[in-house]
PDB file of C-alpha atoms in Angstrom:
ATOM      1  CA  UNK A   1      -9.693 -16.460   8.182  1.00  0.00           C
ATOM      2  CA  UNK A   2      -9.449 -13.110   9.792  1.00  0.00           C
ATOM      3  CA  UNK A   3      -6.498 -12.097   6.848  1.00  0.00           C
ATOM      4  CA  UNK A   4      -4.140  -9.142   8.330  1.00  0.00           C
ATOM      5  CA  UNK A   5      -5.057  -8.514  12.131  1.00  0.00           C
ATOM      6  CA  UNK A   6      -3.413  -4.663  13.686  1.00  0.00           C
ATOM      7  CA  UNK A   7      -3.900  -3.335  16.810  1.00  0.00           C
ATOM      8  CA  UNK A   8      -4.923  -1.177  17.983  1.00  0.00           C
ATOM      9  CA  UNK A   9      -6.718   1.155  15.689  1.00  0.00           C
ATOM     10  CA  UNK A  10      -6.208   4.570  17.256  1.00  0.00           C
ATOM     11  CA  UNK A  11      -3.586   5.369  19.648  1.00  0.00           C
ATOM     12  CA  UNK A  12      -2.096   8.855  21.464  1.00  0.00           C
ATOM     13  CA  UNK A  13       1.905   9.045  22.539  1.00  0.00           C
ATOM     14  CA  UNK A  14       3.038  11.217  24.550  1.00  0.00           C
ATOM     15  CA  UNK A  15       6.871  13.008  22.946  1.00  0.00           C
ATOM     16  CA  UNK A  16       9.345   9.827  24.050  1.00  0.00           C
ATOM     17  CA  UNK A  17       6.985   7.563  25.114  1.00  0.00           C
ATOM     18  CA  UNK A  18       7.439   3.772  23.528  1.00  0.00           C
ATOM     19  CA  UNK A  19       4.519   1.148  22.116  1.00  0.00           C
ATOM     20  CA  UNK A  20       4.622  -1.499  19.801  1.00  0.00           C
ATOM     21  CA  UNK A  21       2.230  -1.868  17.009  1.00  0.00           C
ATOM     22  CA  UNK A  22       0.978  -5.203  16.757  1.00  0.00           C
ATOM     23  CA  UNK A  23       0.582  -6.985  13.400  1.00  0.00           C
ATOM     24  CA  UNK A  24      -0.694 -10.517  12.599  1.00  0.00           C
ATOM     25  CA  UNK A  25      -1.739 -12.871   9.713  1.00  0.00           C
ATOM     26  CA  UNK A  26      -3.201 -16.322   9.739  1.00  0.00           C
ATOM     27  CA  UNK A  27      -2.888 -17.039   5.860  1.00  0.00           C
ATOM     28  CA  UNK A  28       0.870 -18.174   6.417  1.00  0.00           C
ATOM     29  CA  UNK A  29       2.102 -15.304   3.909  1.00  0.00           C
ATOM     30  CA  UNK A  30       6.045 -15.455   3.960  1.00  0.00           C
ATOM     31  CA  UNK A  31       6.167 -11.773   3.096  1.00  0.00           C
ATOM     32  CA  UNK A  32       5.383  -8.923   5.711  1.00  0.00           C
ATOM     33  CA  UNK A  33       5.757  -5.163   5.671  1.00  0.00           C
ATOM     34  CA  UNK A  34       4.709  -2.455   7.300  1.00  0.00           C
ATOM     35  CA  UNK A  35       3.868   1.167   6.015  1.00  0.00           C
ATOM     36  CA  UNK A  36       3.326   4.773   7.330  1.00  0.00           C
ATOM     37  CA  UNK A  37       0.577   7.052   5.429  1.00  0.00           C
ATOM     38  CA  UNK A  38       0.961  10.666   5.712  1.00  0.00           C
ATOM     39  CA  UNK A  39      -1.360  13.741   3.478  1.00  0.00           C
ATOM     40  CA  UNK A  40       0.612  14.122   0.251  1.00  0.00           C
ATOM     41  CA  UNK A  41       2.969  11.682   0.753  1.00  0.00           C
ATOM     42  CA  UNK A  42       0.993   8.760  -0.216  1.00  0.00           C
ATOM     43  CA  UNK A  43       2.197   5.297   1.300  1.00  0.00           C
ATOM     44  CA  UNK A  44       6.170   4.637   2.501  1.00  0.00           C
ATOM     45  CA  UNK A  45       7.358   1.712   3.078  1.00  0.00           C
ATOM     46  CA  UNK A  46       9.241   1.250   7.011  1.00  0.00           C
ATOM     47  CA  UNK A  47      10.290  -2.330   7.189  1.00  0.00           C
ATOM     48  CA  UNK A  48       9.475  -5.625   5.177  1.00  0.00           C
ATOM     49  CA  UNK A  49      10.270  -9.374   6.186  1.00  0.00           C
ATOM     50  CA  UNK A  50      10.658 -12.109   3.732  1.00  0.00           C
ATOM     51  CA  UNK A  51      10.084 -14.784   6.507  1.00  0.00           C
ATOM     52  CA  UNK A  52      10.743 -15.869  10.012  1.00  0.00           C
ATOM     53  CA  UNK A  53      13.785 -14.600  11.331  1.00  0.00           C
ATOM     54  CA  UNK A  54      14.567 -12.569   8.151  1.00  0.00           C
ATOM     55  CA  UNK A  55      13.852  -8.201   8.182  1.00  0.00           C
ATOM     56  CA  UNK A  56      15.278  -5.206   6.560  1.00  0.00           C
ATOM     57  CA  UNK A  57      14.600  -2.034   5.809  1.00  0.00           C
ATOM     58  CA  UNK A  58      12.195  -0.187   3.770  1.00  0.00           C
ATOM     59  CA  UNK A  59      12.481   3.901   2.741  1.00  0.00           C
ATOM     60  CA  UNK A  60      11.812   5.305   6.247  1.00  0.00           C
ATOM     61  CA  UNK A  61      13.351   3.192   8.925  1.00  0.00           C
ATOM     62  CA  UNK A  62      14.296   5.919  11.103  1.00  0.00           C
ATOM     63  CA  UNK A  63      13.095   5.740  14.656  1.00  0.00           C
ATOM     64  CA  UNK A  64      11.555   2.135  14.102  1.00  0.00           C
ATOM     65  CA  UNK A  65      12.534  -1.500  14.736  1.00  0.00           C
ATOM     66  CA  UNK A  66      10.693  -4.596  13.593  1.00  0.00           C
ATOM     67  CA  UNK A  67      11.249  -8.340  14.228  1.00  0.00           C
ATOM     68  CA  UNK A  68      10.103 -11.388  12.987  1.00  0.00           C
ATOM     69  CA  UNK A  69      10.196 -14.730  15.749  1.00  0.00           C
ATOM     70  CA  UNK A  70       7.087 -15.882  13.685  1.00  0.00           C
ATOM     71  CA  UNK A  71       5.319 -16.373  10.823  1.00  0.00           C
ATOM     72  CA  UNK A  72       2.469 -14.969  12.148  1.00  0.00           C
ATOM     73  CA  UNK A  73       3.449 -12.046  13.892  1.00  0.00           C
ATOM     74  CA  UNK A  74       5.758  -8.603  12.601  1.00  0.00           C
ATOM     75  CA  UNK A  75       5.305  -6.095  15.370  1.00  0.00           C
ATOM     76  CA  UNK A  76       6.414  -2.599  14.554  1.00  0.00           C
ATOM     77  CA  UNK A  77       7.988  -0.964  17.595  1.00  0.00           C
ATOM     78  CA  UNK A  78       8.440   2.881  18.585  1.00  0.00           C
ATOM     79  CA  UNK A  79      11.562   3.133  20.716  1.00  0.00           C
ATOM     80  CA  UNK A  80      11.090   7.054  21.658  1.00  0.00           C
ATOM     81  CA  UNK A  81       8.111   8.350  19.830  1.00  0.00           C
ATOM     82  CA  UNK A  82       8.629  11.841  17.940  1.00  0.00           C
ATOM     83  CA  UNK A  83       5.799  14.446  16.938  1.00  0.00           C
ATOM     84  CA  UNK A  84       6.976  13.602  13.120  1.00  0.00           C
ATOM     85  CA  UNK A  85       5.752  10.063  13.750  1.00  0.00           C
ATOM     86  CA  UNK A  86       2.593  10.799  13.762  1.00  0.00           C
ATOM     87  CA  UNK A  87       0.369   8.772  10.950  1.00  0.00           C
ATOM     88  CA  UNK A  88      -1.333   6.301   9.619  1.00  0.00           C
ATOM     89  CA  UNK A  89      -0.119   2.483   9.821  1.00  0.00           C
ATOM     90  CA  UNK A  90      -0.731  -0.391   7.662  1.00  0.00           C
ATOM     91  CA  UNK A  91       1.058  -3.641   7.529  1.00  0.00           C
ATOM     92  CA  UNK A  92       0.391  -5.791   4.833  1.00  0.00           C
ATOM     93  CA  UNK A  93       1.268  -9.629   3.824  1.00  0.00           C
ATOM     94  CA  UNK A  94       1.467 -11.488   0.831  1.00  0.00           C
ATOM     95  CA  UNK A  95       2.426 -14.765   0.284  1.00  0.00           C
ATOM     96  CA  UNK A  96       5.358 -14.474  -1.937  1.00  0.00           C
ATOM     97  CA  UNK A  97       6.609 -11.947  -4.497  1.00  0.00           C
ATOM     98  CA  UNK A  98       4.390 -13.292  -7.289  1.00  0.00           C
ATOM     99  CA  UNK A  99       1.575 -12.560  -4.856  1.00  0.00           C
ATOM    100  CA  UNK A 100      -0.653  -9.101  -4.260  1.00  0.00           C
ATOM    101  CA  UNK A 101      -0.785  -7.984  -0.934  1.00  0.00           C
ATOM    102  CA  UNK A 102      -3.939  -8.370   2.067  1.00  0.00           C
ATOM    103  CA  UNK A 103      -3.593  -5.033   3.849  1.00  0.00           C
ATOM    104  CA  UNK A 104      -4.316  -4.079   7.455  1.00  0.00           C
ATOM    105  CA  UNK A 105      -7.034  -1.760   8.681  1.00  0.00           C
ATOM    106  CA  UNK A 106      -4.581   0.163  10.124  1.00  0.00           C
ATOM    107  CA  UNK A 107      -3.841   2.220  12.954  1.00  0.00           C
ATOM    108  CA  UNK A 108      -3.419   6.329  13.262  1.00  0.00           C
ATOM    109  CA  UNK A 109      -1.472   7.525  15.757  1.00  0.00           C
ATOM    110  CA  UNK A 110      -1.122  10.138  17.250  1.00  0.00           C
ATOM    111  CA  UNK A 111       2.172  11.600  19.212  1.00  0.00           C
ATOM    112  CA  UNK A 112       1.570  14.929  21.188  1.00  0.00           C
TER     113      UNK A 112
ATOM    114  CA  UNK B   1      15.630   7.242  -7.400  1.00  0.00           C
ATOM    115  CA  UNK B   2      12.637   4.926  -7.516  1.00  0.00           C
ATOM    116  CA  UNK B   3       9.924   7.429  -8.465  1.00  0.00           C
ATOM    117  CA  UNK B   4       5.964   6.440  -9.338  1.00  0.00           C
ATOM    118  CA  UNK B   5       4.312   9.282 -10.703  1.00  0.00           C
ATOM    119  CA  UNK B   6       0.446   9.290 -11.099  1.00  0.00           C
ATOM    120  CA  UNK B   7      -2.063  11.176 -12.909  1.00  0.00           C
ATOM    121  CA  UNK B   8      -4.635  12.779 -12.658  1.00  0.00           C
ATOM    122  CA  UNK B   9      -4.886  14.005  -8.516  1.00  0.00           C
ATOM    123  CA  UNK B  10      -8.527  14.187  -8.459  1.00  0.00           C
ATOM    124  CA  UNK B  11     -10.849  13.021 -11.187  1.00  0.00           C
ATOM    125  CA  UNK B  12     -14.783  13.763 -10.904  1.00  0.00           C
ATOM    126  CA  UNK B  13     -16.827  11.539 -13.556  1.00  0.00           C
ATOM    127  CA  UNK B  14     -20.737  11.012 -14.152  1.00  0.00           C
ATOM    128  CA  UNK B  15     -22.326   7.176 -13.445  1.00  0.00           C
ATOM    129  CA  UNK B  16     -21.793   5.681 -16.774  1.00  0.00           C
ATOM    130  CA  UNK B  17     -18.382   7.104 -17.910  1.00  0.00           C
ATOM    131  CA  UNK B  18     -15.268   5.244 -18.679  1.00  0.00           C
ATOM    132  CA  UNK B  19     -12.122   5.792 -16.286  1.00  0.00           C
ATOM    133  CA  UNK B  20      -8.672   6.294 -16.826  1.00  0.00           C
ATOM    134  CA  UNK B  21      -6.256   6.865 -14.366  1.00  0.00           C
ATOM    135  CA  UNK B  22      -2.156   6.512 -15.600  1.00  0.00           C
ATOM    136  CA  UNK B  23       1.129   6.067 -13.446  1.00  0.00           C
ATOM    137  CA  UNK B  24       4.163   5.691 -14.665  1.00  0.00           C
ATOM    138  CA  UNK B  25       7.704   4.492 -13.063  1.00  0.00           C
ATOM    139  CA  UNK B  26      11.222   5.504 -13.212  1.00  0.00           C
ATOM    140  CA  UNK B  27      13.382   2.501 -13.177  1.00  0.00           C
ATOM    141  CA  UNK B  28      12.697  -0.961 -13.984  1.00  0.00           C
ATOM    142  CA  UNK B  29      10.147  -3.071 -11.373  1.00  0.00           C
ATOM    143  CA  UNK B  30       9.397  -6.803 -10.549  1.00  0.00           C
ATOM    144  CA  UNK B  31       5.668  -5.924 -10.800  1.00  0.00           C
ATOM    145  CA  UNK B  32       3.159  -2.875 -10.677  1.00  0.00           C
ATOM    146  CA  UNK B  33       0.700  -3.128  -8.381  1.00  0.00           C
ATOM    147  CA  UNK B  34      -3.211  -1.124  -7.812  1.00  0.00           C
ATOM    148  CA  UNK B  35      -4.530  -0.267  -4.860  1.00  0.00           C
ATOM    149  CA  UNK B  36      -8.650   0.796  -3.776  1.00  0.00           C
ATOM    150  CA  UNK B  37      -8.500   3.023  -0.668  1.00  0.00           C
ATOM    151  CA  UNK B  38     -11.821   3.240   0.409  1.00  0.00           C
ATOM    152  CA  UNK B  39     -13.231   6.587   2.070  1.00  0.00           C
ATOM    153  CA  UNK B  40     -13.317   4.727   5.540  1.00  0.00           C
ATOM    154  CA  UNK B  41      -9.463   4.220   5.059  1.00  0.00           C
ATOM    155  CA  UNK B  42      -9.170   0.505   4.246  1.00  0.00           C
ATOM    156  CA  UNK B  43      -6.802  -0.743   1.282  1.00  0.00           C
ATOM    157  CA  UNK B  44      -7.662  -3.636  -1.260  1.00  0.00           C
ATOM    158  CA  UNK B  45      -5.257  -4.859  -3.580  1.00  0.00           C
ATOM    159  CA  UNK B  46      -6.885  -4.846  -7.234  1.00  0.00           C
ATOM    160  CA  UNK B  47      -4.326  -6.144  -8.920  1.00  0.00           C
ATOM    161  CA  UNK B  48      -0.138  -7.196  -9.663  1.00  0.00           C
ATOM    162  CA  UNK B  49       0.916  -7.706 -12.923  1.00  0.00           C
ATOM    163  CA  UNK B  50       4.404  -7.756 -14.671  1.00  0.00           C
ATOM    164  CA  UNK B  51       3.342  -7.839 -18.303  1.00  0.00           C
ATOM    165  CA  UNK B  52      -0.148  -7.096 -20.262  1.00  0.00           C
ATOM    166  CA  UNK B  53      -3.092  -7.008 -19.379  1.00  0.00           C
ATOM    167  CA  UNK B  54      -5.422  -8.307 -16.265  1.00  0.00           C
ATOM    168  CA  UNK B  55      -8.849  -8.041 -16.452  1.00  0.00           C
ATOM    169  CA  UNK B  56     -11.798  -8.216 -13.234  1.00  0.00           C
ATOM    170  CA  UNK B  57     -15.376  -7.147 -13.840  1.00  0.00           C
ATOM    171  CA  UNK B  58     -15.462  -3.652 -14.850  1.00  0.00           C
ATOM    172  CA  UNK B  59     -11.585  -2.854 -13.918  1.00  0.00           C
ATOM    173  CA  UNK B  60      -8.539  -3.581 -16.477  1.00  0.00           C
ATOM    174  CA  UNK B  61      -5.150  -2.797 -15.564  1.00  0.00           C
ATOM    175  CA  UNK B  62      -2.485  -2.701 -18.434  1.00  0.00           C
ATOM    176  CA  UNK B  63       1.091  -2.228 -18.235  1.00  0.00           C
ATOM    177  CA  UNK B  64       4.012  -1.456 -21.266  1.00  0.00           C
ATOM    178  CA  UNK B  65       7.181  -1.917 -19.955  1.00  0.00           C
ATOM    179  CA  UNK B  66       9.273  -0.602 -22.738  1.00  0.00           C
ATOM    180  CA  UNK B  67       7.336   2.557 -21.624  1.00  0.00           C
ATOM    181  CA  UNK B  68       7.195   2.099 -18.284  1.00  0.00           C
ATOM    182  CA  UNK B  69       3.741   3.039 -17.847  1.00  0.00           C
ATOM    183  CA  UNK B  70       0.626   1.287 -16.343  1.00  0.00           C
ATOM    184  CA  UNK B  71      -2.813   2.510 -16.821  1.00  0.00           C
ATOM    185  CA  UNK B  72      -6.101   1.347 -14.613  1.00  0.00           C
ATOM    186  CA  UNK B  73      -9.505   1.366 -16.556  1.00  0.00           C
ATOM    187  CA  UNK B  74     -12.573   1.552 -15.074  1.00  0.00           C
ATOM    188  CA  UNK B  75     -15.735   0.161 -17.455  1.00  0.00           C
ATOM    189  CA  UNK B  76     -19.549   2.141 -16.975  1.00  0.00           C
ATOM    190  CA  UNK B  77     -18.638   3.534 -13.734  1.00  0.00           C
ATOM    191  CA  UNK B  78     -20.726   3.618 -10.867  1.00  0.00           C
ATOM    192  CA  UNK B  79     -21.085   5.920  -7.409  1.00  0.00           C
ATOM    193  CA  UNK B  80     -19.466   2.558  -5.380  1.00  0.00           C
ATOM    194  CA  UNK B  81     -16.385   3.123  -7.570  1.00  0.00           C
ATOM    195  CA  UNK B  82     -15.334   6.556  -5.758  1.00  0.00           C
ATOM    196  CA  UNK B  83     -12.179   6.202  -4.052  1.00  0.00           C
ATOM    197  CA  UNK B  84      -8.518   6.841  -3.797  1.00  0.00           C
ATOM    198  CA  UNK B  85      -6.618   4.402  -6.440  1.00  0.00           C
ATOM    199  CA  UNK B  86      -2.882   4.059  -5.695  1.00  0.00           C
ATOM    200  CA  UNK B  87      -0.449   2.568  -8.022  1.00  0.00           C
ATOM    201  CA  UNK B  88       2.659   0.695  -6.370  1.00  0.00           C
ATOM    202  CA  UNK B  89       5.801  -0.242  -7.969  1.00  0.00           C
ATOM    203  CA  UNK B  90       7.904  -3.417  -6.446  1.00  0.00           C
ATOM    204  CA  UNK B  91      11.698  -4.131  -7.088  1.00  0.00           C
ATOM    205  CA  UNK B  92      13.506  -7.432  -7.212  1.00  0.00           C
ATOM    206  CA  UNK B  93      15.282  -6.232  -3.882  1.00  0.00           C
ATOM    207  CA  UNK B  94      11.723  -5.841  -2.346  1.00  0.00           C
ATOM    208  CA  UNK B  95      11.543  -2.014  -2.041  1.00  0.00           C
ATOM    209  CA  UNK B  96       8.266  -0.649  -2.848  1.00  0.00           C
ATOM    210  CA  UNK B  97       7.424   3.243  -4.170  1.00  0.00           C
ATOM    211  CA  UNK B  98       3.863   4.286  -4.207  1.00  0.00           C
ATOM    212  CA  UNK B  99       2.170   6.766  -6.154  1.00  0.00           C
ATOM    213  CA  UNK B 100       0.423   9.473  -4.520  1.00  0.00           C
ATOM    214  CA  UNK B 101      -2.791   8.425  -5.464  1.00  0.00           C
ATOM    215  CA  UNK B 102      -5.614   9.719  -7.364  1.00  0.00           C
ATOM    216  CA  UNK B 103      -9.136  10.486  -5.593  1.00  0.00           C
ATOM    217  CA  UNK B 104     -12.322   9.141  -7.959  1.00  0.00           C
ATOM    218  CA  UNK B 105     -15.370  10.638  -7.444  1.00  0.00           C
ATOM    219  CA  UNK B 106     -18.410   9.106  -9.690  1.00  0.00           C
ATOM    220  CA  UNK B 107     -21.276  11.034  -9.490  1.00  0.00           C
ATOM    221  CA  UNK B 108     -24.788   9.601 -10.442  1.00  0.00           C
TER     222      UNK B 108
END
């Protein structure tokens, strides 16, 4: 199993370009998140999914949309990327709520 | 306000020396969760609990909920053990509030 699959790993926005950040499992976890890591802020949670069809939002959802079509796949999308935007991204999975999570290797972006 | 508080920020310890790092929550959680950040950036769940005790290999993670307090133990720590250790707390309506994390560094 290749766990929690995100691409890609480094990317640079231009101020109001868009991109989606691309997040998949294979472990058929119902539960999907995804999380933005910025120096002395620690981890904050964006948006989670509880399963297919099913989102909502975490602390920061500002500036972000998510879906969920599949099991598999919760991509993270930038609509108009903003210099504050600029961090580290995980997205994580676990199976259910009784579960711990498999994390991402992330991806750190960059938006100039 | 969901608030995880941990302690201490940076902790430097000598191979051999038993680790404590403590976090405590403000409201009541579905489960309390550690984290391993590794210096290349990568996160590894240690371990959930909701109650007591959980024990693997040299780590033990405790929790008192009356107190609302979790501590992770590290046993006869070793060099490979330096890292950032976040603790996580989960609510029944799925938010999640991290700690800021505490940076290990075990020297040999």
């Amino acid at each position: 199993n290749a766990g929690v699959t995100q691409t890609p790993k480094f990317q640079v926005l231009k101020t109001g370009q868009s991109m989606t950040l691309q997040c998949a499992q294979d472990m058929n976890h119902e539960y999907m998140s995804w999380y933005r890591q910025d120096p002395g802020m620690g981890l904050r949670l964006i948006h989670y999914s509880v399963g297919a069809g099913i989102t909502d939002q975490g602390e920061v959802p500002n500036g972000y949309n998510v879906s969920r079509s599949t099991t598999e796949d919760f991509p993270l999308r930038l609509l108009s990327a903003a210099p504050s935007q600029t961090s580290v991204y995980f997205c994580a999975s676990r199976r259910a709520r009784d579960y711990g999570y498999t994390f991402g290797s992330g991806t750190r972006l960059t938006v100039v | 306000k969901n608030e995880v508080e941990q302690s201490p920020q940076n902790l430097t310890a000598q191979e051999g020396e038993f680790i404590t790092i403590n976090c405590s929550y403000s409201v009541g959680i579905s489960a309390l969760h550690w984290l391993q950040q590794h210096p290349g950036g990568g996160i590894v769940s240690l371990f959930m609990l909701s109650s007591g005790k959980k024990k693997h290999g040299r780590l033990i993670a405790t929790i008192n909920i009356q107190e609302k307090h979790s501590s992770l133990h590290i046993t006869a720590s070793h060099p490979r053990d330096s890292a950032v250790y976040i603790c996580a707390a989960s609510y029944n309506n799925n938010d999640m509030r991290f700690g800021a994390g505490t940076r290990l560094t075990v020297k040999p």
